[in-house]
PDB file of N, CA, C and O in Angstrom:
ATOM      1  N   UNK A   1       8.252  52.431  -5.462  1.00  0.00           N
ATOM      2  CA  UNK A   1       9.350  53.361  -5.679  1.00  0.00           C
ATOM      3  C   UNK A   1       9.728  53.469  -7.150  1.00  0.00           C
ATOM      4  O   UNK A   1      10.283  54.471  -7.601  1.00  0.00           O
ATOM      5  N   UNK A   2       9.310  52.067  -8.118  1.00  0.00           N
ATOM      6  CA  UNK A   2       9.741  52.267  -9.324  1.00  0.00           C
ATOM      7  C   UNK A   2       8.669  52.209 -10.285  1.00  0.00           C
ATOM      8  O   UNK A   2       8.605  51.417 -11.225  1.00  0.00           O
ATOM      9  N   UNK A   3       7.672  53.272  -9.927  1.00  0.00           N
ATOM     10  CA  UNK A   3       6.703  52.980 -10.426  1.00  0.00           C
ATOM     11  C   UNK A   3       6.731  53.677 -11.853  1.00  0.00           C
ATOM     12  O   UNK A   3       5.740  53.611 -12.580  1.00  0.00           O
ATOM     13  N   UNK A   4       7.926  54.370 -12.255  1.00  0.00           N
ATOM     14  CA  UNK A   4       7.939  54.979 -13.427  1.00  0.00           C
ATOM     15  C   UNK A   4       8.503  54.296 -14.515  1.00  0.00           C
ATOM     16  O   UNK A   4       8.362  54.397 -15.734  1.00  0.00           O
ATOM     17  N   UNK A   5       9.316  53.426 -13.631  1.00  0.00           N
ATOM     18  CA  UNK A   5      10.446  52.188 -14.551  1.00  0.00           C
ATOM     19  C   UNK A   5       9.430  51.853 -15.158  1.00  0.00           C
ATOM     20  O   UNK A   5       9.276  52.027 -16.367  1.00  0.00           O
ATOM     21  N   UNK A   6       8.253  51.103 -14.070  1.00  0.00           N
ATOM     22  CA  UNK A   6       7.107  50.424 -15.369  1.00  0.00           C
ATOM     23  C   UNK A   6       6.301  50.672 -16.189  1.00  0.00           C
ATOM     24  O   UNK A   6       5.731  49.975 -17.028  1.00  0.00           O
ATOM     25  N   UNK A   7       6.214  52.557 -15.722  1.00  0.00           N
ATOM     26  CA  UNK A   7       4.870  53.163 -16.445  1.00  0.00           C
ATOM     27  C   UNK A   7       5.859  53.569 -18.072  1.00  0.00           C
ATOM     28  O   UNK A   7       5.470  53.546 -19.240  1.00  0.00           O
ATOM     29  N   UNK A   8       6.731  53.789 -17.696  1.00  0.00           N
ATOM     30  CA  UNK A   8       7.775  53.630 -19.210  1.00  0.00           C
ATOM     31  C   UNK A   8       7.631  52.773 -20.060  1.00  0.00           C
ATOM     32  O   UNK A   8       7.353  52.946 -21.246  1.00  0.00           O
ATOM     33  N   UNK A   9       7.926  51.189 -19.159  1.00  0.00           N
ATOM     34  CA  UNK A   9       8.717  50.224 -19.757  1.00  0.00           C
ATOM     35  C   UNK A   9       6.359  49.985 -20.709  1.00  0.00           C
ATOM     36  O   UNK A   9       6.193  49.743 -21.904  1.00  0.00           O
ATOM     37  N   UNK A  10       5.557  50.103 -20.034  1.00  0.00           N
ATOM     38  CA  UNK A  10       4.202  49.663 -20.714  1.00  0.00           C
ATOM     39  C   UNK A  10       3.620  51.040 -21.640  1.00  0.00           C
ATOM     40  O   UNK A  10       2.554  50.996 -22.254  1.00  0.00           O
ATOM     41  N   UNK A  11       4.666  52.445 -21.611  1.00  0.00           N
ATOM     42  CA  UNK A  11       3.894  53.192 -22.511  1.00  0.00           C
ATOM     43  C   UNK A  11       4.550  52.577 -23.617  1.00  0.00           C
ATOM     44  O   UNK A  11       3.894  52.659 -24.655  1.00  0.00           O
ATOM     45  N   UNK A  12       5.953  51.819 -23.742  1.00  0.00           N
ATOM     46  CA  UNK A  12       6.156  51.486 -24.939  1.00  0.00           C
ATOM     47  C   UNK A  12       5.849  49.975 -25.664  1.00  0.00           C
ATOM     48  O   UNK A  12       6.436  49.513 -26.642  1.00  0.00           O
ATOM     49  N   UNK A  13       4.731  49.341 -24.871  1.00  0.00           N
ATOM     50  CA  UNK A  13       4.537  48.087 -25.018  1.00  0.00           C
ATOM     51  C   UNK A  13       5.346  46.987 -25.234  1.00  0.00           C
ATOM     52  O   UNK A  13       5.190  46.193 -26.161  1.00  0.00           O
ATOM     53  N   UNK A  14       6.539  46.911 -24.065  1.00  0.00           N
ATOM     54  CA  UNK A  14       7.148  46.054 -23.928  1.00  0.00           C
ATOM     55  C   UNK A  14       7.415  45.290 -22.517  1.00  0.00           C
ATOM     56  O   UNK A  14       7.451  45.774 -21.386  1.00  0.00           O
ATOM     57  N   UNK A  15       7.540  44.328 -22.820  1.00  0.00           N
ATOM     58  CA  UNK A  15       7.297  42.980 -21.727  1.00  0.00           C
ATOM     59  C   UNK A  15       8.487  43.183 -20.443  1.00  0.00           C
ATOM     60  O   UNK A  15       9.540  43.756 -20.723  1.00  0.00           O
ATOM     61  N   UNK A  16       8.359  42.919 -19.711  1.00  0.00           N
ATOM     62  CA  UNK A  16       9.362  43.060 -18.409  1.00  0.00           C
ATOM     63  C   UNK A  16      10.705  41.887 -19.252  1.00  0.00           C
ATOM     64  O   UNK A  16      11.880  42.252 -19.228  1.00  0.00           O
ATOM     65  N   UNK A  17      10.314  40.538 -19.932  1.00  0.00           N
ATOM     66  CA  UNK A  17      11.119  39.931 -20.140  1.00  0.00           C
ATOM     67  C   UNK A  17      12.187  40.574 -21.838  1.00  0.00           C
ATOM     68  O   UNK A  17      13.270  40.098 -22.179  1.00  0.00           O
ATOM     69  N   UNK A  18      11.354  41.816 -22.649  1.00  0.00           N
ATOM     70  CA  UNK A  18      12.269  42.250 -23.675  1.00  0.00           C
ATOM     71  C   UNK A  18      13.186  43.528 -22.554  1.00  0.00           C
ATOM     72  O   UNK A  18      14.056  44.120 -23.193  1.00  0.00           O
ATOM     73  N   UNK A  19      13.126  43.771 -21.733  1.00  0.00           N
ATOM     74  CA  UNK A  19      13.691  44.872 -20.667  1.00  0.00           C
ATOM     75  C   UNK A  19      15.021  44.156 -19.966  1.00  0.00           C
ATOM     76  O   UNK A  19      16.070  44.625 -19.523  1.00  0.00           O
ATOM     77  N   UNK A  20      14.408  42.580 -20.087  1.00  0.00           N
ATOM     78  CA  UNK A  20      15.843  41.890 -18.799  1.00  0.00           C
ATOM     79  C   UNK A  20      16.548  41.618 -19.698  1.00  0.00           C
ATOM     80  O   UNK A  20      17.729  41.404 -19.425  1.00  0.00           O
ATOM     81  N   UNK A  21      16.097  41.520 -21.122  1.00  0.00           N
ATOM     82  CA  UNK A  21      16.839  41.101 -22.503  1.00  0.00           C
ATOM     83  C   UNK A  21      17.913  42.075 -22.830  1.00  0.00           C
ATOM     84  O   UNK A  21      19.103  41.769 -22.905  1.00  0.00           O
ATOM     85  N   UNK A  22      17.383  43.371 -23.038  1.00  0.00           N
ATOM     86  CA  UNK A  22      18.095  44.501 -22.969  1.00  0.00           C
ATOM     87  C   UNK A  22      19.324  44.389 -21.659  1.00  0.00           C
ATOM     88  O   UNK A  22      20.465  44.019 -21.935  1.00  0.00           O
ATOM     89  N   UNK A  23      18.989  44.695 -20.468  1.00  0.00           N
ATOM     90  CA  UNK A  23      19.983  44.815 -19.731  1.00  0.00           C
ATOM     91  C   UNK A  23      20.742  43.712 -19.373  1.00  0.00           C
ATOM     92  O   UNK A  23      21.571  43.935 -18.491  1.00  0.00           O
ATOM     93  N   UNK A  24      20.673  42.276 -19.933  1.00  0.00           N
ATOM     94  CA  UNK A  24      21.283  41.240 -20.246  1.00  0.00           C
ATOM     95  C   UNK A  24      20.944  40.943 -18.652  1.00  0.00           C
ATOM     96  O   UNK A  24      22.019  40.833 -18.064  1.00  0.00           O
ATOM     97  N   UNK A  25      19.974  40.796 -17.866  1.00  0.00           N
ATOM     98  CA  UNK A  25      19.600  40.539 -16.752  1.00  0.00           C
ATOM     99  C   UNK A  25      18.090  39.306 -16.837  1.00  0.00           C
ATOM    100  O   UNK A  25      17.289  39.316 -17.772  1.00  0.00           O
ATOM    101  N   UNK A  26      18.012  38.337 -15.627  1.00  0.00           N
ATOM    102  CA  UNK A  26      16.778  37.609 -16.003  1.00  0.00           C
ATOM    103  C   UNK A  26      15.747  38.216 -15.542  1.00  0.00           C
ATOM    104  O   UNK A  26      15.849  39.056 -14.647  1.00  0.00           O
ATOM    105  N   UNK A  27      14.264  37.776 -16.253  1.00  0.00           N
ATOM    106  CA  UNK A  27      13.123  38.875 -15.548  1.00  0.00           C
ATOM    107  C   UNK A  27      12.645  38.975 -14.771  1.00  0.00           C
ATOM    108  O   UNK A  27      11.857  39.857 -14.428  1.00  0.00           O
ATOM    109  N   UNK A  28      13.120  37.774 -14.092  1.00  0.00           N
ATOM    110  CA  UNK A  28      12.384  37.991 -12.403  1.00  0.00           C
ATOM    111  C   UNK A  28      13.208  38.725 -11.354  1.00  0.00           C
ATOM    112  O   UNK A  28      12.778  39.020 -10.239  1.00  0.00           O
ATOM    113  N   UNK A  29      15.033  39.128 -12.031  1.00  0.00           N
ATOM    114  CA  UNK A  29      15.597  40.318 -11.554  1.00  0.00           C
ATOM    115  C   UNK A  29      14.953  42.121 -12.181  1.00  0.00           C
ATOM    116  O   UNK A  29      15.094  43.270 -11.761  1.00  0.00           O
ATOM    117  N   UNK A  30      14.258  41.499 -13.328  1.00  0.00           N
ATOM    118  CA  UNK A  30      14.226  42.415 -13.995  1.00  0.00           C
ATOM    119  C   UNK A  30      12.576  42.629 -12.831  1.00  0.00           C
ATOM    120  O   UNK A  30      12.497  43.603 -12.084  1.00  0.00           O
ATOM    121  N   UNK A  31      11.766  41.868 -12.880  1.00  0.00           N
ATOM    122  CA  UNK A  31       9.917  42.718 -11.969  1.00  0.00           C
ATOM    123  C   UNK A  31      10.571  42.838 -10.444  1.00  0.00           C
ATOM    124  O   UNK A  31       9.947  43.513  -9.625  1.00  0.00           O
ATOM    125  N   UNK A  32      11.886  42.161 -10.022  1.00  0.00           N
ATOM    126  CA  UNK A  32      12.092  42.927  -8.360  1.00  0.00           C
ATOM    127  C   UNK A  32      12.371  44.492  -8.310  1.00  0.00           C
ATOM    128  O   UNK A  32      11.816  45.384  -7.669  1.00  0.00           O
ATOM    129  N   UNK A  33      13.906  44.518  -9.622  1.00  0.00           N
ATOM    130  CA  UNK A  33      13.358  46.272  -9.455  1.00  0.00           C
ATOM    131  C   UNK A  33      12.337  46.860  -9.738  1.00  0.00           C
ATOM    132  O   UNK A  33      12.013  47.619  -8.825  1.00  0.00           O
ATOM    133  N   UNK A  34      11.421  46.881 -10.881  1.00  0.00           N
ATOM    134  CA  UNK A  34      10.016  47.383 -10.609  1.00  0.00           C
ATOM    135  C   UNK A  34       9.388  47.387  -9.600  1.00  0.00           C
ATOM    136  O   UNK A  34       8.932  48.458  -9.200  1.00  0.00           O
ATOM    137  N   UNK A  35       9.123  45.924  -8.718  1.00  0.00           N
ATOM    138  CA  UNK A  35       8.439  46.269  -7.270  1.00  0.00           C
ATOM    139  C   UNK A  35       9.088  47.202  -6.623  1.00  0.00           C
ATOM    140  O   UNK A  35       8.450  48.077  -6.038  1.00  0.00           O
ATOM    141  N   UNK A  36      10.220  47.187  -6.614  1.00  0.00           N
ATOM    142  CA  UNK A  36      11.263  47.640  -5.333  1.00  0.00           C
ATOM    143  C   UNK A  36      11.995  47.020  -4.664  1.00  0.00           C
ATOM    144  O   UNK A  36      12.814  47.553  -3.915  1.00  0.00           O
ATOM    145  N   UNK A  37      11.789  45.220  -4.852  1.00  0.00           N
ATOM    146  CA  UNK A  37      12.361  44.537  -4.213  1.00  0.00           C
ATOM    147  C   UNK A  37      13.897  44.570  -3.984  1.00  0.00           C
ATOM    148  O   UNK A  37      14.423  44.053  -2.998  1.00  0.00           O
ATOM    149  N   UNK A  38      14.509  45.150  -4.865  1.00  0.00           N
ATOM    150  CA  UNK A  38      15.385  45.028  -5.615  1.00  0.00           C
ATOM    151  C   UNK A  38      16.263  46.488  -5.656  1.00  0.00           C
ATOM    152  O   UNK A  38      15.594  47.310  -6.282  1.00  0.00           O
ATOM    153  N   UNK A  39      17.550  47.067  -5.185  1.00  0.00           N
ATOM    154  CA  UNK A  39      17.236  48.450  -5.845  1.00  0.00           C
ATOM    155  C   UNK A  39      18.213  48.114  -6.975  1.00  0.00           C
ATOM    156  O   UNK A  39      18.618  46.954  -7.034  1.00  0.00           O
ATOM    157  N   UNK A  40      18.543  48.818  -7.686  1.00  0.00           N
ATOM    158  CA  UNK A  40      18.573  49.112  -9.376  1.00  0.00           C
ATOM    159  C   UNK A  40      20.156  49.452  -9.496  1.00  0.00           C
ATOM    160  O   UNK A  40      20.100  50.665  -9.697  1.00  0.00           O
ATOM    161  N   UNK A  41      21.207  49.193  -9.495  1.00  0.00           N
ATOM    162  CA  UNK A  41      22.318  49.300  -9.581  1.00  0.00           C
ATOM    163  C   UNK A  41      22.863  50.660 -11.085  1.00  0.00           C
ATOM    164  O   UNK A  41      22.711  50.630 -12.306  1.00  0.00           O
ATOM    165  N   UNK A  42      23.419  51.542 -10.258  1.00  0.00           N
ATOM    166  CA  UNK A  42      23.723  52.335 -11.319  1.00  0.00           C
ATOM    167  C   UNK A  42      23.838  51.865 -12.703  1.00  0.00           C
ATOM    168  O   UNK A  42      22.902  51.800 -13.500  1.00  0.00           O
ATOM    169  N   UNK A  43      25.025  51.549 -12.924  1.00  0.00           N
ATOM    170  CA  UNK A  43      24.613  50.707 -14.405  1.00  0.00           C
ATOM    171  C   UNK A  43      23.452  50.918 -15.307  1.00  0.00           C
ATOM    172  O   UNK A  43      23.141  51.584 -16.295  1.00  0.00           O
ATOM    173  N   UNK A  44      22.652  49.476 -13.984  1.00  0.00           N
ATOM    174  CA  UNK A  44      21.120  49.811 -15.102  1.00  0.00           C
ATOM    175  C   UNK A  44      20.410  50.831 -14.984  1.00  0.00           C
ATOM    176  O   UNK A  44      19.549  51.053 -15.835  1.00  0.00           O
ATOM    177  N   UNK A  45      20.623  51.812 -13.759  1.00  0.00           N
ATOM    178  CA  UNK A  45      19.828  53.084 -14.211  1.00  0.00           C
ATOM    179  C   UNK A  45      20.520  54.040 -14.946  1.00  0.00           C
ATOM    180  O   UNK A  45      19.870  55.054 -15.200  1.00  0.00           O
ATOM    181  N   UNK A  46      21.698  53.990 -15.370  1.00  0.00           N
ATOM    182  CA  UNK A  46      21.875  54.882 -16.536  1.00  0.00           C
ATOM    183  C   UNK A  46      21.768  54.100 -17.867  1.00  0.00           C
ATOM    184  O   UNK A  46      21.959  54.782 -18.873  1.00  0.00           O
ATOM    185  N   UNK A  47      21.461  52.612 -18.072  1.00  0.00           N
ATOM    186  CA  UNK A  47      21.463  52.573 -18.988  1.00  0.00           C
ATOM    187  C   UNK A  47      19.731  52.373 -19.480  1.00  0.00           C
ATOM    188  O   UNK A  47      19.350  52.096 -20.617  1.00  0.00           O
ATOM    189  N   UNK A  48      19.030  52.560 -18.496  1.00  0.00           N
ATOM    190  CA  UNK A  48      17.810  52.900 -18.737  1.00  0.00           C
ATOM    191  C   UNK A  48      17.498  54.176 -18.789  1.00  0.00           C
ATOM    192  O   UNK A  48      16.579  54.389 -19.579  1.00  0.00           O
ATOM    193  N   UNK A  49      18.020  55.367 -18.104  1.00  0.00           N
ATOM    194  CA  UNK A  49      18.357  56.378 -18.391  1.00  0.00           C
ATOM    195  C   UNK A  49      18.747  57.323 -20.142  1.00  0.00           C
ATOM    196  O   UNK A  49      18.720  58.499 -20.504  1.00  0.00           O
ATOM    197  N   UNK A  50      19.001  56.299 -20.650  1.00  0.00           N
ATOM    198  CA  UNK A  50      19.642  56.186 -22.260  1.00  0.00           C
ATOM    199  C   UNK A  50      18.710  55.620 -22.685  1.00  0.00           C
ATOM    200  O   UNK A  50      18.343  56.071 -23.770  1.00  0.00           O
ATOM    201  N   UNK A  51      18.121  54.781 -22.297  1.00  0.00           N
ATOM    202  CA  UNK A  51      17.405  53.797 -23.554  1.00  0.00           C
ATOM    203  C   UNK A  51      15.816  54.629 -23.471  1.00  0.00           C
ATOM    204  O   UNK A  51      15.003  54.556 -24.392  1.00  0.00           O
ATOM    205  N   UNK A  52      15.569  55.422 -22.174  1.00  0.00           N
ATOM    206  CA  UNK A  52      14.131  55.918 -22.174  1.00  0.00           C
ATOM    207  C   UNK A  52      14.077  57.187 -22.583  1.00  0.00           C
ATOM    208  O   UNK A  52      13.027  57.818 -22.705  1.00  0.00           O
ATOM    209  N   UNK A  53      15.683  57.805 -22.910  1.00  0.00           N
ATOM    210  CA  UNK A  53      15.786  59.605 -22.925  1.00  0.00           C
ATOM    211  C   UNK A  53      15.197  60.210 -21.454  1.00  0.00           C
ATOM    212  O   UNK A  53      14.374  61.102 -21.659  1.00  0.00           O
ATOM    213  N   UNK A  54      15.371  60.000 -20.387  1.00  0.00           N
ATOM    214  CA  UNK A  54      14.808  60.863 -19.472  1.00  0.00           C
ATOM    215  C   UNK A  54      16.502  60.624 -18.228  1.00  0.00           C
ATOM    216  O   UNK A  54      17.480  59.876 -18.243  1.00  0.00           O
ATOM    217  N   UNK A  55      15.872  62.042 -17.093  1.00  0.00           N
ATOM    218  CA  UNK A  55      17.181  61.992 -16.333  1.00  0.00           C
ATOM    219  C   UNK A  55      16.994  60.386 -15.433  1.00  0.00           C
ATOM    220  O   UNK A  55      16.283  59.425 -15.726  1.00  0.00           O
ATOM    221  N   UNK A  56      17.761  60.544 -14.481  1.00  0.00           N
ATOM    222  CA  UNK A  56      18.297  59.212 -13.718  1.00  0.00           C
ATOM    223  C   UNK A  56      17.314  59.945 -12.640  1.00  0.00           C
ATOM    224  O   UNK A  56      16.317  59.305 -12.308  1.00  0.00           O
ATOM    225  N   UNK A  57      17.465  60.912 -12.212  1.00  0.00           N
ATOM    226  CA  UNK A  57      16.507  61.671 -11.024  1.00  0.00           C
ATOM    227  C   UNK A  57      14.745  61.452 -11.444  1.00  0.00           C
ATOM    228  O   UNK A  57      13.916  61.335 -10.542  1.00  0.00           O
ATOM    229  N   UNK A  58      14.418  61.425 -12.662  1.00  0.00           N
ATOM    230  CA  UNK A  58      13.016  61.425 -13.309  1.00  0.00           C
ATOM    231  C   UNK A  58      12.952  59.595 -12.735  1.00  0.00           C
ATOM    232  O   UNK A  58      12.275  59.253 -11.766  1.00  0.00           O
ATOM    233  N   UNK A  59      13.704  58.724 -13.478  1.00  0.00           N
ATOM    234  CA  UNK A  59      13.590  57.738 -13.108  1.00  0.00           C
ATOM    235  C   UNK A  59      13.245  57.189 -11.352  1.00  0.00           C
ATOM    236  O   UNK A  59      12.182  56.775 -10.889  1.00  0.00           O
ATOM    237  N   UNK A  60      14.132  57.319 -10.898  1.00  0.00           N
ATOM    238  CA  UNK A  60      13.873  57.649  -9.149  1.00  0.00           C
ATOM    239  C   UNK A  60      13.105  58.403  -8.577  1.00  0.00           C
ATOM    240  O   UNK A  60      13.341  58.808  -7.439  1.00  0.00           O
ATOM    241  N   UNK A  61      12.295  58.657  -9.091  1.00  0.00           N
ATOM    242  CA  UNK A  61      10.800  59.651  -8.727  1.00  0.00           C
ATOM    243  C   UNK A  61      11.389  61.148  -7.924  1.00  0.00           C
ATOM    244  O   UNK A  61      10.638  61.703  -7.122  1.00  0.00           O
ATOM    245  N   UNK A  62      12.702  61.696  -8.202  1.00  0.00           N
ATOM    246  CA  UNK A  62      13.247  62.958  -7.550  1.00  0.00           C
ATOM    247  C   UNK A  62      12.631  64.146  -8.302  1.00  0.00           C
ATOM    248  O   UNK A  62      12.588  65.240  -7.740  1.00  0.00           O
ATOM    249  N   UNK A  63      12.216  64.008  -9.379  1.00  0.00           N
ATOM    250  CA  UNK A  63      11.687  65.331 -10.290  1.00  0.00           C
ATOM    251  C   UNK A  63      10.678  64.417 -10.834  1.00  0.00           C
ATOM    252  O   UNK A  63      10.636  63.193 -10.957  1.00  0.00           O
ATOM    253  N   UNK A  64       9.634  65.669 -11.211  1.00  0.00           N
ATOM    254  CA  UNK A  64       8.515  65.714 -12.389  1.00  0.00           C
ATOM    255  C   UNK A  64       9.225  65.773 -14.260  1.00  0.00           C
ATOM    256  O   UNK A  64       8.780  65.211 -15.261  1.00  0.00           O
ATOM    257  N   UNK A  65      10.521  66.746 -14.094  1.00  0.00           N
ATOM    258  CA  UNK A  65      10.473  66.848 -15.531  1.00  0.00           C
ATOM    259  C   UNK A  65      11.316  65.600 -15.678  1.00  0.00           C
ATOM    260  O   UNK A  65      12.104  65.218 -14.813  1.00  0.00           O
ATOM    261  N   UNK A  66      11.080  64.942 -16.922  1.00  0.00           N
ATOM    262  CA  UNK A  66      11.620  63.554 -17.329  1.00  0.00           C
ATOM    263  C   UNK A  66      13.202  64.205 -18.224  1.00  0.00           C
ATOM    264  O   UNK A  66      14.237  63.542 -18.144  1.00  0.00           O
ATOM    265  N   UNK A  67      13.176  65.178 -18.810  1.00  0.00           N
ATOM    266  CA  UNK A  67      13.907  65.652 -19.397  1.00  0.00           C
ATOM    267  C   UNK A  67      14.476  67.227 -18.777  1.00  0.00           C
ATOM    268  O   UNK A  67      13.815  68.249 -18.592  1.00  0.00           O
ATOM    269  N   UNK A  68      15.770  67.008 -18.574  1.00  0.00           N
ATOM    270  CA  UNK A  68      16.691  67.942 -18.119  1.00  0.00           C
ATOM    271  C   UNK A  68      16.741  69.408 -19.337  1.00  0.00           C
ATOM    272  O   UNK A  68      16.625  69.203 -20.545  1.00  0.00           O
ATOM    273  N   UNK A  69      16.865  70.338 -18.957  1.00  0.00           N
ATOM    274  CA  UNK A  69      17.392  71.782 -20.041  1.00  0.00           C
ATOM    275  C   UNK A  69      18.967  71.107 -20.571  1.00  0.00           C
ATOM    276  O   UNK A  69      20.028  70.935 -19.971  1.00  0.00           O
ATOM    277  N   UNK A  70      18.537  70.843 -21.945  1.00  0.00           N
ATOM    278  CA  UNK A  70      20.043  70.731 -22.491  1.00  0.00           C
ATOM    279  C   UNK A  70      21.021  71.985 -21.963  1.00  0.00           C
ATOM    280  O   UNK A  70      20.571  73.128 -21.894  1.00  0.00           O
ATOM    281  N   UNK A  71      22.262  71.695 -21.633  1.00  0.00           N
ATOM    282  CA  UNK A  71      22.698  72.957 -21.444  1.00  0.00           C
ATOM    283  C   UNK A  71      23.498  73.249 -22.328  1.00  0.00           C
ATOM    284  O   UNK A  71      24.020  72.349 -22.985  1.00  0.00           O
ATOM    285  N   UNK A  72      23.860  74.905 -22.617  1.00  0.00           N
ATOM    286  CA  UNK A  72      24.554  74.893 -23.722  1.00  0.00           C
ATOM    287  C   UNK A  72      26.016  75.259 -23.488  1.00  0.00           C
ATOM    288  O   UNK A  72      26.641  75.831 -22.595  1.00  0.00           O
ATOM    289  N   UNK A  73      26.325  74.651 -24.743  1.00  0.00           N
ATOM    290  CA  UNK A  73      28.155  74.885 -24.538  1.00  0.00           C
ATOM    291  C   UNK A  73      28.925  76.342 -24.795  1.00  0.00           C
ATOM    292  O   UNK A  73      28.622  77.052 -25.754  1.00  0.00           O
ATOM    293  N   UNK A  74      29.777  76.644 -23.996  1.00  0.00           N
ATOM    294  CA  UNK A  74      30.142  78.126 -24.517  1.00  0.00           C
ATOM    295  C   UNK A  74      31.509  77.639 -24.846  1.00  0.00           C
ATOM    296  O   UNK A  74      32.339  78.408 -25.331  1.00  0.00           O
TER     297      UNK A  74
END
């Protein structure tokens, strides 16, 4: 289910344990959400959401585009 968390977290060549570092979480909480074991508490999906630039829906495999249409302000 989180198979994008990881294909992220290895296009940028970083370790599951600099990821649990980041979300101030340990890494064997940090590879259950990757399996799925685990689901992912808002929080950390928006703050992975921020740290990868892509939507929260891209993350959760709900869309293809990783990035939303900025919308504009009137």
């Amino acid at each position: 289910m989180y198979k994008r968390i990881r294909d992220l977290r290895e296009d940028r060549d970083l370790t599951q344990q600099e990821m649990a570092k980041l979300l101030h979480i340990s890494q064997a909480t940090y590879s259950r959400y990757e399996s799925g074991e685990l689901d992912i508490p808002t929080a950390v999906l928006i703050t992975l959401s921020k740290f990868y630039s892509v939507s929260i829906d891209y993350l959760l495999n709900q869309t293809d585009i990783a990035k939303p249409e900025e919308r504009k302000l009137k």
